[in-house]
Short mmCIF file of C-alpha atoms in Angstrom, two decimals:
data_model
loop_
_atom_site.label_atom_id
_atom_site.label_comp_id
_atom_site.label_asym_id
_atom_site.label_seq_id
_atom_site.Cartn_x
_atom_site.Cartn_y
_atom_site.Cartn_z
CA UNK A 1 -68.57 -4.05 13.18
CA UNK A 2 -65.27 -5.51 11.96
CA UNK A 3 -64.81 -8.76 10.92
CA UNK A 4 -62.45 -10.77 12.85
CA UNK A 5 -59.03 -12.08 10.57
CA UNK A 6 -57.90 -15.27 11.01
CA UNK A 7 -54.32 -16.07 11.63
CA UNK A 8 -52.12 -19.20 10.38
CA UNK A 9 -49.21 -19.74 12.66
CA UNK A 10 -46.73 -22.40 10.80
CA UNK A 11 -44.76 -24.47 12.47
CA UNK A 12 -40.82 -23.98 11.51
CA UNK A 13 -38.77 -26.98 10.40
CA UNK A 14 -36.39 -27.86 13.32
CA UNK A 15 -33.72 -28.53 10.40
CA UNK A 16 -34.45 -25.45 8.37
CA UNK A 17 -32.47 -22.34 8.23
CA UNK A 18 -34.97 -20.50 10.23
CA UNK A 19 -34.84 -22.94 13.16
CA UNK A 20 -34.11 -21.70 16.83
CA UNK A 21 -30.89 -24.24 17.19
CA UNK A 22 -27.54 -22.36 17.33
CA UNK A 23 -24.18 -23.97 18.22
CA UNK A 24 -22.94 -22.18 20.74
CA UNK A 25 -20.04 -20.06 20.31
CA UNK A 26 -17.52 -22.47 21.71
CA UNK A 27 -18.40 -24.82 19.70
CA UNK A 28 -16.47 -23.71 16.43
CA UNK A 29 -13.11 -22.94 19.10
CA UNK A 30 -13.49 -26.48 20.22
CA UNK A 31 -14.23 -28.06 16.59
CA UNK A 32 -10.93 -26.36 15.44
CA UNK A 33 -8.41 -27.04 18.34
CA UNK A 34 -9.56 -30.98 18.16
CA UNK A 35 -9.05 -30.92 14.05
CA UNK A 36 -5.75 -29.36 14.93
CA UNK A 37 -4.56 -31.66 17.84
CA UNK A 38 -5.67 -34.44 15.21
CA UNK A 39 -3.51 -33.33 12.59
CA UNK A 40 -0.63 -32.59 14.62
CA UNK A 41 -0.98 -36.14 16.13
CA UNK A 42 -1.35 -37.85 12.70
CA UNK A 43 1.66 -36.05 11.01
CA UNK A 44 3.73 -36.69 14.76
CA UNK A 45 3.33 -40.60 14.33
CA UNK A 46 3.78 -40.61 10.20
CA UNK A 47 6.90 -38.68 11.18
CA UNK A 48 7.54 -41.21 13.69
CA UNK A 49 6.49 -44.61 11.75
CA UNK A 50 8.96 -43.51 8.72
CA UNK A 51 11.87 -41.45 10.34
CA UNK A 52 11.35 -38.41 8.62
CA UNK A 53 10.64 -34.87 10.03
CA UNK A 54 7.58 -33.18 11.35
CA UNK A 55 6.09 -30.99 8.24
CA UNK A 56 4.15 -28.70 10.36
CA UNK A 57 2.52 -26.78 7.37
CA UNK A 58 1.02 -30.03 6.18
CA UNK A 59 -0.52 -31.12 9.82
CA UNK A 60 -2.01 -27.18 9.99
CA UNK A 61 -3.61 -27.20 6.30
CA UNK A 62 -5.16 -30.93 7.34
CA UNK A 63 -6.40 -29.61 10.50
CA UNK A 64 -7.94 -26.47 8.84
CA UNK A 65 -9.73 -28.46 5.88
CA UNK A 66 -10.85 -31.10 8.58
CA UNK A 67 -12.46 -27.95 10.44
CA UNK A 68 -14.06 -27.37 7.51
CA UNK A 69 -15.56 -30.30 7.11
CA UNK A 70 -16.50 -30.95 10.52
CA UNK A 71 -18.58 -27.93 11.28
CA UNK A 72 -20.22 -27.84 7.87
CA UNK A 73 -21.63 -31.04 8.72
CA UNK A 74 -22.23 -30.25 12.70
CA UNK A 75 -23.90 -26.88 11.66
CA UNK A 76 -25.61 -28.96 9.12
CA UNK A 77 -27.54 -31.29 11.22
CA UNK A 78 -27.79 -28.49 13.98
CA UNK A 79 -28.60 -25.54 12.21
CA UNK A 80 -30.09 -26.40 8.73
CA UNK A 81 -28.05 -26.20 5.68
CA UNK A 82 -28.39 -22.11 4.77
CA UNK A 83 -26.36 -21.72 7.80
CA UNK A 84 -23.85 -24.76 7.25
CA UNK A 85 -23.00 -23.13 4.17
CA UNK A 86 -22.44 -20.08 5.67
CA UNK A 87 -20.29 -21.21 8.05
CA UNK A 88 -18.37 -23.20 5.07
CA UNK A 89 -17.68 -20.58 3.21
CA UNK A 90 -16.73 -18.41 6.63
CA UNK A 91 -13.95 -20.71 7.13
CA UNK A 92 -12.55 -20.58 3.41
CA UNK A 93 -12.47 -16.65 3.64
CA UNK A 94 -10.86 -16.76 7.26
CA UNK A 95 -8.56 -19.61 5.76
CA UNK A 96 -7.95 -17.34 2.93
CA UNK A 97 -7.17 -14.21 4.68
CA UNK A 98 -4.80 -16.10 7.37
CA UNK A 99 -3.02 -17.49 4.43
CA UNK A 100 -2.37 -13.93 2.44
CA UNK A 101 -1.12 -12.97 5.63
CA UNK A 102 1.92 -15.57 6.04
CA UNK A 103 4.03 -14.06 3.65
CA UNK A 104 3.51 -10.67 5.68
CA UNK A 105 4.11 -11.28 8.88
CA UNK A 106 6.80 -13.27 7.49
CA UNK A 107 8.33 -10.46 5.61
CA UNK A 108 8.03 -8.18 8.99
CA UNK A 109 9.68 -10.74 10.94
CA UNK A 110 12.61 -11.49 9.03
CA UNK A 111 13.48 -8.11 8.39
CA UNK A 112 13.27 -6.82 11.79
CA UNK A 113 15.38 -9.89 12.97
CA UNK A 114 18.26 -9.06 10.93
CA UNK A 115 17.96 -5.35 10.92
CA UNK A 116 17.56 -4.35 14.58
CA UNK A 117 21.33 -5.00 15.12
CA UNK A 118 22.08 -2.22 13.31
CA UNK A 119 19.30 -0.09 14.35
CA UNK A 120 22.00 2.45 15.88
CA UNK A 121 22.69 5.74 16.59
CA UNK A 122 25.73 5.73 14.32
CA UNK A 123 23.39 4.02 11.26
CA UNK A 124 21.23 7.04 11.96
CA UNK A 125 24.44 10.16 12.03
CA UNK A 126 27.11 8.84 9.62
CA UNK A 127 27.25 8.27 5.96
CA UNK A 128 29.41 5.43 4.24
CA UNK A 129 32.28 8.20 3.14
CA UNK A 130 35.89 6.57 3.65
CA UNK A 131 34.17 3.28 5.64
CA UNK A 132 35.19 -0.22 4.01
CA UNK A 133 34.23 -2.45 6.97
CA UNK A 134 32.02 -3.04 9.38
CA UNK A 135 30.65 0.93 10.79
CA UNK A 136 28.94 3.21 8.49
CA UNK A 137 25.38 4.42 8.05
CA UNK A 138 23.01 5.40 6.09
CA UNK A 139 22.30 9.19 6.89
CA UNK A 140 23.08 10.14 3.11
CA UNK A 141 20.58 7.71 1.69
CA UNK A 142 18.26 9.11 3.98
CA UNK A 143 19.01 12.67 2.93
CA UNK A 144 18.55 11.64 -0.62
CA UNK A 145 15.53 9.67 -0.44
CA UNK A 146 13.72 12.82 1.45
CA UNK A 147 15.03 15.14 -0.96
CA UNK A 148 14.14 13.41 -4.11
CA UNK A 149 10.38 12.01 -2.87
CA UNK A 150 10.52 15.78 -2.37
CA UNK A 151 11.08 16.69 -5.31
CA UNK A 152 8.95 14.16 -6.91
CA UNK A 153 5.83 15.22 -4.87
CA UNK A 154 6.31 18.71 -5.68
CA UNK A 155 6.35 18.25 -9.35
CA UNK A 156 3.19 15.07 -9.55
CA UNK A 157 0.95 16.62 -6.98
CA UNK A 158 0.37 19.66 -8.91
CA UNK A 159 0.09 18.02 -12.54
CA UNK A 160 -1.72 15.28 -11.25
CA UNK A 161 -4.60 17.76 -9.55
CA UNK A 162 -5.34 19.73 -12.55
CA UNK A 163 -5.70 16.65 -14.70
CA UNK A 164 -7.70 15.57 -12.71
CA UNK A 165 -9.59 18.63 -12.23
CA UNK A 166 -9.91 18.96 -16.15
CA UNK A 167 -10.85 15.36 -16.83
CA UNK A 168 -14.16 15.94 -13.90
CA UNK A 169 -15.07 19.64 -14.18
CA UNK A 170 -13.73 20.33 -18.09
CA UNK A 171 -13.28 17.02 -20.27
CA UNK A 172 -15.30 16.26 -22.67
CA UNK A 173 -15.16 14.36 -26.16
CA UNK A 174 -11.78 13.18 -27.79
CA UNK A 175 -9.10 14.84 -25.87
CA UNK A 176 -10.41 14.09 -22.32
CA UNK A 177 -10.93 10.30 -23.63
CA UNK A 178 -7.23 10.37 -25.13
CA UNK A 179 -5.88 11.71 -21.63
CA UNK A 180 -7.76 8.73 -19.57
CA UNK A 181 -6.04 6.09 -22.42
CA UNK A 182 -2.77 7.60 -21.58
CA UNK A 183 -3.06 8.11 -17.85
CA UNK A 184 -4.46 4.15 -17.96
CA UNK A 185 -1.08 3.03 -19.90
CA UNK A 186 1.23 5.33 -17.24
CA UNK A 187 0.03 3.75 -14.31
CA UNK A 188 1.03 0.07 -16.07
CA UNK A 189 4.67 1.16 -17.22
CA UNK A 190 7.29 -0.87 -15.22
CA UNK A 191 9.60 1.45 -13.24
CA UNK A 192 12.78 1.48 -15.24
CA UNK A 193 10.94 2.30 -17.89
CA UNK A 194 10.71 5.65 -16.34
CA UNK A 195 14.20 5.49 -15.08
CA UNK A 196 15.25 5.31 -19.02
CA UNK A 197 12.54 7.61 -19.78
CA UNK A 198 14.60 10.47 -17.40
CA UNK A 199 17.43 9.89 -18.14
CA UNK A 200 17.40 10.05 -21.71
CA UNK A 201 15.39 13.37 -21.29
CA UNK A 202 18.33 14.77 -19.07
CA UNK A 203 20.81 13.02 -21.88
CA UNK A 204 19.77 15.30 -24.09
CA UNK A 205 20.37 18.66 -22.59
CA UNK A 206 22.74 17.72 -20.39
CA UNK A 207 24.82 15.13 -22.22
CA UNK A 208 25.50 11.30 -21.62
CA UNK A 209 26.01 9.69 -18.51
CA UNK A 210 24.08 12.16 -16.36
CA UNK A 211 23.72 11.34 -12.38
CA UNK A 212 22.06 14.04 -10.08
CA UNK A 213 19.08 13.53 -7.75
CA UNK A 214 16.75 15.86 -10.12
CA UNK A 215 16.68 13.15 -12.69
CA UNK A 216 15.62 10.80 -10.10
CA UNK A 217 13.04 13.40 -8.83
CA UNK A 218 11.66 13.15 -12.43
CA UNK A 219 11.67 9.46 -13.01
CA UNK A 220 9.99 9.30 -9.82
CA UNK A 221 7.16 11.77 -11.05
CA UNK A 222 6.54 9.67 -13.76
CA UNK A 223 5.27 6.99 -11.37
CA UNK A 224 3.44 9.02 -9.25
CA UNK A 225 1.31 11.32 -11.80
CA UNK A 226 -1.37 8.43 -13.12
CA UNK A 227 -1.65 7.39 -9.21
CA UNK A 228 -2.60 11.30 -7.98
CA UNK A 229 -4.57 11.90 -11.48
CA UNK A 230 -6.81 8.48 -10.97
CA UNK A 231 -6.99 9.01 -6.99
CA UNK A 232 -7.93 12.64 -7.60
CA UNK A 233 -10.40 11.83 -9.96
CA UNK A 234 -12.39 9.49 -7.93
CA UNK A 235 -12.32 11.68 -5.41
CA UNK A 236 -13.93 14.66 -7.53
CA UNK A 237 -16.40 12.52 -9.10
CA UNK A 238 -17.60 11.26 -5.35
CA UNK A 239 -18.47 15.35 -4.83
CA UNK A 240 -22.08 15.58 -5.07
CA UNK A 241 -23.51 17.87 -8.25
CA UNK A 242 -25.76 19.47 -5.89
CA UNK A 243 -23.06 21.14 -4.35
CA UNK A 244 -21.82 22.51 -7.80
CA UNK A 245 -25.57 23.41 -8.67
CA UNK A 246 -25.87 25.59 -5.06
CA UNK A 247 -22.74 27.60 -5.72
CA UNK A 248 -23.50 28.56 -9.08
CA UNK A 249 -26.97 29.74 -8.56
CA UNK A 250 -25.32 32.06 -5.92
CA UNK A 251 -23.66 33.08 -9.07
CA UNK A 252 -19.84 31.79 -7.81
CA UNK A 253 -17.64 31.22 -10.97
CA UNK A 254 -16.82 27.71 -12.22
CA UNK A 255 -13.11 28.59 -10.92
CA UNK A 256 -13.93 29.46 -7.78
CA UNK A 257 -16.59 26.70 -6.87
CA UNK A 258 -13.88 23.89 -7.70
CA UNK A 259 -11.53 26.06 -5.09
CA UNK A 260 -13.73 26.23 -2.50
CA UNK A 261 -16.48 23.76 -2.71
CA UNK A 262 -14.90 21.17 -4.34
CA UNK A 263 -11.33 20.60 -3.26
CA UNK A 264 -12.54 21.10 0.45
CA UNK A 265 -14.74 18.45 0.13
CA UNK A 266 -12.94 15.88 -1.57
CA UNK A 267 -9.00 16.90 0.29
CA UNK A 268 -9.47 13.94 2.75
CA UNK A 269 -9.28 11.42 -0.08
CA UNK A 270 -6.85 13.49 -2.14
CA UNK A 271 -4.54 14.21 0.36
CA UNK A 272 -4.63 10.04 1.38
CA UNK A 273 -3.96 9.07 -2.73
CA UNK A 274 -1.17 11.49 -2.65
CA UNK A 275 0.57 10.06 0.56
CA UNK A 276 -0.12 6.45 -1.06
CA UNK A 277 1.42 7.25 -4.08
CA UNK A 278 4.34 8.52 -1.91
CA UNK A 279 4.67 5.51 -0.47
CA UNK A 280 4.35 3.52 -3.58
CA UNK A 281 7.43 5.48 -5.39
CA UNK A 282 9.50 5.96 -2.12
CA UNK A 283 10.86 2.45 -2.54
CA UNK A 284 11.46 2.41 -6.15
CA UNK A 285 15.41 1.16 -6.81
CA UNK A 286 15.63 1.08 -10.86
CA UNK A 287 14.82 4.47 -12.38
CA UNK A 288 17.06 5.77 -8.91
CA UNK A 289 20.28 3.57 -10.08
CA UNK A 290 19.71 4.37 -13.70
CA UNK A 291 18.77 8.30 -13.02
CA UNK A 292 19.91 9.07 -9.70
CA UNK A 293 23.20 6.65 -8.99
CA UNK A 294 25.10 6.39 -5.95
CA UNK A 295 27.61 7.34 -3.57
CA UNK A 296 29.29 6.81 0.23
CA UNK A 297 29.44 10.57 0.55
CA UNK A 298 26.08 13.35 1.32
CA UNK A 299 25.04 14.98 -1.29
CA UNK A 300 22.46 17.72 -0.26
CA UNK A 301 22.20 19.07 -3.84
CA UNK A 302 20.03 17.60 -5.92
CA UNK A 303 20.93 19.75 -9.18
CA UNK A 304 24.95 17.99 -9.13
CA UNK A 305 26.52 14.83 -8.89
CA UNK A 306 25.32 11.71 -8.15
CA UNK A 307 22.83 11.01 -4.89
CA UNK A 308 22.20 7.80 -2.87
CA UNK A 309 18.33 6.43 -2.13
CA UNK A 310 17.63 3.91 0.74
CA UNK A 311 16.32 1.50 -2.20
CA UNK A 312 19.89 1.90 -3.61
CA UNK A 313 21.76 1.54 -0.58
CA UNK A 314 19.89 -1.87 0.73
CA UNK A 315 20.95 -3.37 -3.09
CA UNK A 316 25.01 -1.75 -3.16
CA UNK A 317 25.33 -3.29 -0.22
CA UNK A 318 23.61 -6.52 -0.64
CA UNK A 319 25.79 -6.67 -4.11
CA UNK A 320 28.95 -5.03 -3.13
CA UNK A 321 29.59 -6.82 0.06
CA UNK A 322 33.27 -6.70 1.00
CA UNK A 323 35.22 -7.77 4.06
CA UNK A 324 33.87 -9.16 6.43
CA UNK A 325 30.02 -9.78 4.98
CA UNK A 326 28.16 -9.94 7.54
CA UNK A 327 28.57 -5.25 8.31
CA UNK A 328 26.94 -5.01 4.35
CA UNK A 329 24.36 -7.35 5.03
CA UNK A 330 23.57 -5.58 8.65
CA UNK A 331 23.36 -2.60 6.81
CA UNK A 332 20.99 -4.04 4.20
CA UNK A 333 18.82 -5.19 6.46
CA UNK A 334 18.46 -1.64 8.50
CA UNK A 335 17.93 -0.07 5.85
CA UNK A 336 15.54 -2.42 4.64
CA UNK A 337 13.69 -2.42 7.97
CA UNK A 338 13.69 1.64 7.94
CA UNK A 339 11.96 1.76 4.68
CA UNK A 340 9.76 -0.50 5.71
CA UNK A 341 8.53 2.24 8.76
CA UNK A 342 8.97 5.06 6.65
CA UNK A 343 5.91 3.32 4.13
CA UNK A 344 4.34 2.27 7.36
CA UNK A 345 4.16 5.77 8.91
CA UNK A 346 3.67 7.16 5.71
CA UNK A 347 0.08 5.07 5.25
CA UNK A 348 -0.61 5.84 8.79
CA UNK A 349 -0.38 9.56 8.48
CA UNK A 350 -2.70 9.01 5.28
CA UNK A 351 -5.44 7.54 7.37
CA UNK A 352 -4.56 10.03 10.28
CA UNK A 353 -5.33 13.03 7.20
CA UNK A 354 -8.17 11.79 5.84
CA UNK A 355 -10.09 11.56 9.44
CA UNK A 356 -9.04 15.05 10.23
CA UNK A 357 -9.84 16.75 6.88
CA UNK A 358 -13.17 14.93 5.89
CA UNK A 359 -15.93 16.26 6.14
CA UNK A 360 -17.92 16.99 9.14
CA UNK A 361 -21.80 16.32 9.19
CA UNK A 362 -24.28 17.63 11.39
CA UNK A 363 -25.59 20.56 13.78
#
């Protein structure tokens, strides 16, 4: 016969963090639009009382710190103080993240303002050749910024793989620990660096004062490499060993299990730290004006003469603004604001590449 067990039921602290009492999920909405109409009404009759003007960014930062306050002390006497605190520090993160985002959406807005007048189909079919005033595009710097990220991909992706293919599936001791150190101090090196870098390289083959779109193509590389050898990397290391272990007890080659067990499973996040580091070099202007130069004319060549960047373009003709001002600084600003979308498409087509090629699980 068993013997019965006796149970203790506790009664829970109304005040506790365990408690039943919620605020209700207006309740935060309603907190924050009255700290905000309080602010705004406080800084409105300051502004009034001493004749000076409305500082809205003041009256919002009051009103979010008095939301703070208030419904860390609400939640506090409502929900027990594990859950005031969360709520606290809620608010600082939300404050935090709204705040990183200013500049942003600033950014974005500004640059679309001023560079949608341009936003033509002229901007888009003509180059700058034999145009002094208002007119013009920006079809060459186009050309030259696809040819030389072109370029510059087709030289870092492949370098930057098989380092990073050594350093997982080969390194080991000194000279895998010396190739880390050195991949570690690339990805730190400020940009004209490798502008200088290129351009003495070129220099000394080629003479002084070299200009052609190959140089730039190089300079670029520079910047890319540590970016597709570290993004690589992680992504090889995140390829489980069991995998290796499977293929060679099936008695695959090392060679041939990195082709087609590895790589396959680990392209999604390759393919995405390529097109990021793409997008991180695409709007590089230094090592370009140093390496690459410019000019008003196309220039579909990259092995001769000089050959104009978008980067370049939006600073000649912020710098070199002639008569009237307003056409260069139009054309700063489009090309500015088309840079902008080419990163922007370029980060979505990363995330669009890395959901198609990862991996698929299941039956």
């Amino acid at each position: 016969m068993s013997t019965p067990v006796a149970l203790t039921v506790r009664p829970v602290n109304a005040g506790s963090a365990l408690a039943g009492n919620r605020l209700s999920r207006a309740t935060p909405w309603i907190v924050l639009a009255a700290s905000l109409v309080g602010a705004f009404a406080l800084f409105g009759l300051l502004a009034a009382a001493t004749g000076g003007a409305f500082s809205l960014v003041g009256a919002i930062i009051v009103g979010a710190l008095a939301y703070v306050a208030v419904i860390t002390i609400l939640s506090g006497f409502v929900e027990g103080r594990r859950q005031a605190v969360d709520r606290c520090i809620t608010a600082f993160v939300t404050g935090a993240f709204l705040l990183a985002m200013v500049p942003l959406v600033s950014v974005a807005i500004t640059v679309v303002n001023n560079g949608i007048a341009r936003f033509d189909a002229e901007f888009f079919s003509s180059s700058m050749r034999n145009v002094t005033g208002e007119g013009g595009g920006a079809l060459h710097a186009m050309i030259g910024t696809l040819l030389i990220t072109l370029a510059a991909t087709i030289i870092s992706v492949p370098l930057g793989l098989m380092t990073s293919i050594y350093l997982v599936e080969y390194g080991q001791g000194r000279l895998a620990k010396i190739i880390t150190f050195l991949v570690d101090v690339m990805t730190g090196i400020p940009s004209i660096v490798a502008g200088l870098f290129a351009f003495a390289l070129f220099a000394v083959f080629l003479g002084p004062g070299i200009r052609m779109g190959i140089v730039g193509a190089v300079a670029l590389s520079v910047l890319m490499i540590p970016v597709v050898v570290r993004s690589s990397e992680e992504m090889l290391r995140l390829v489980p060993n069991e995998l290796r272990e499977a293929s060679y007890a099936l008695g695959v080659p090392k060679w041939r299990t990195i082709l087609k067990i590895v790589l396959p499973t680990s392209i999604a996040g390759i393919t995405t730290g390529v097109m990021l580091s793409i997008a991180r070099v695409i709007g590089e202007t230094a090592p370009l004006l140093i390496t690459a130069g410019f000019t008003a004319s196309m220039n579909y060549n990259l092995f001769s003469d000089r050959m104009q960047s978008l980067p370049v373009y939006v600073y000649t003709q912020f710098a070199n603004q002639g008569n009237p001002a307003f056409a260069f600084m139009e054309r700063a600003w489009a090309a500015a604001l088309l840079l902008i979308l080419i990163v922007m498409a370029l980060n979505l087509f990363a995330r669009l590449i890395a959901k198609w090629f990862s991996p698929k699980f299941g039956r």
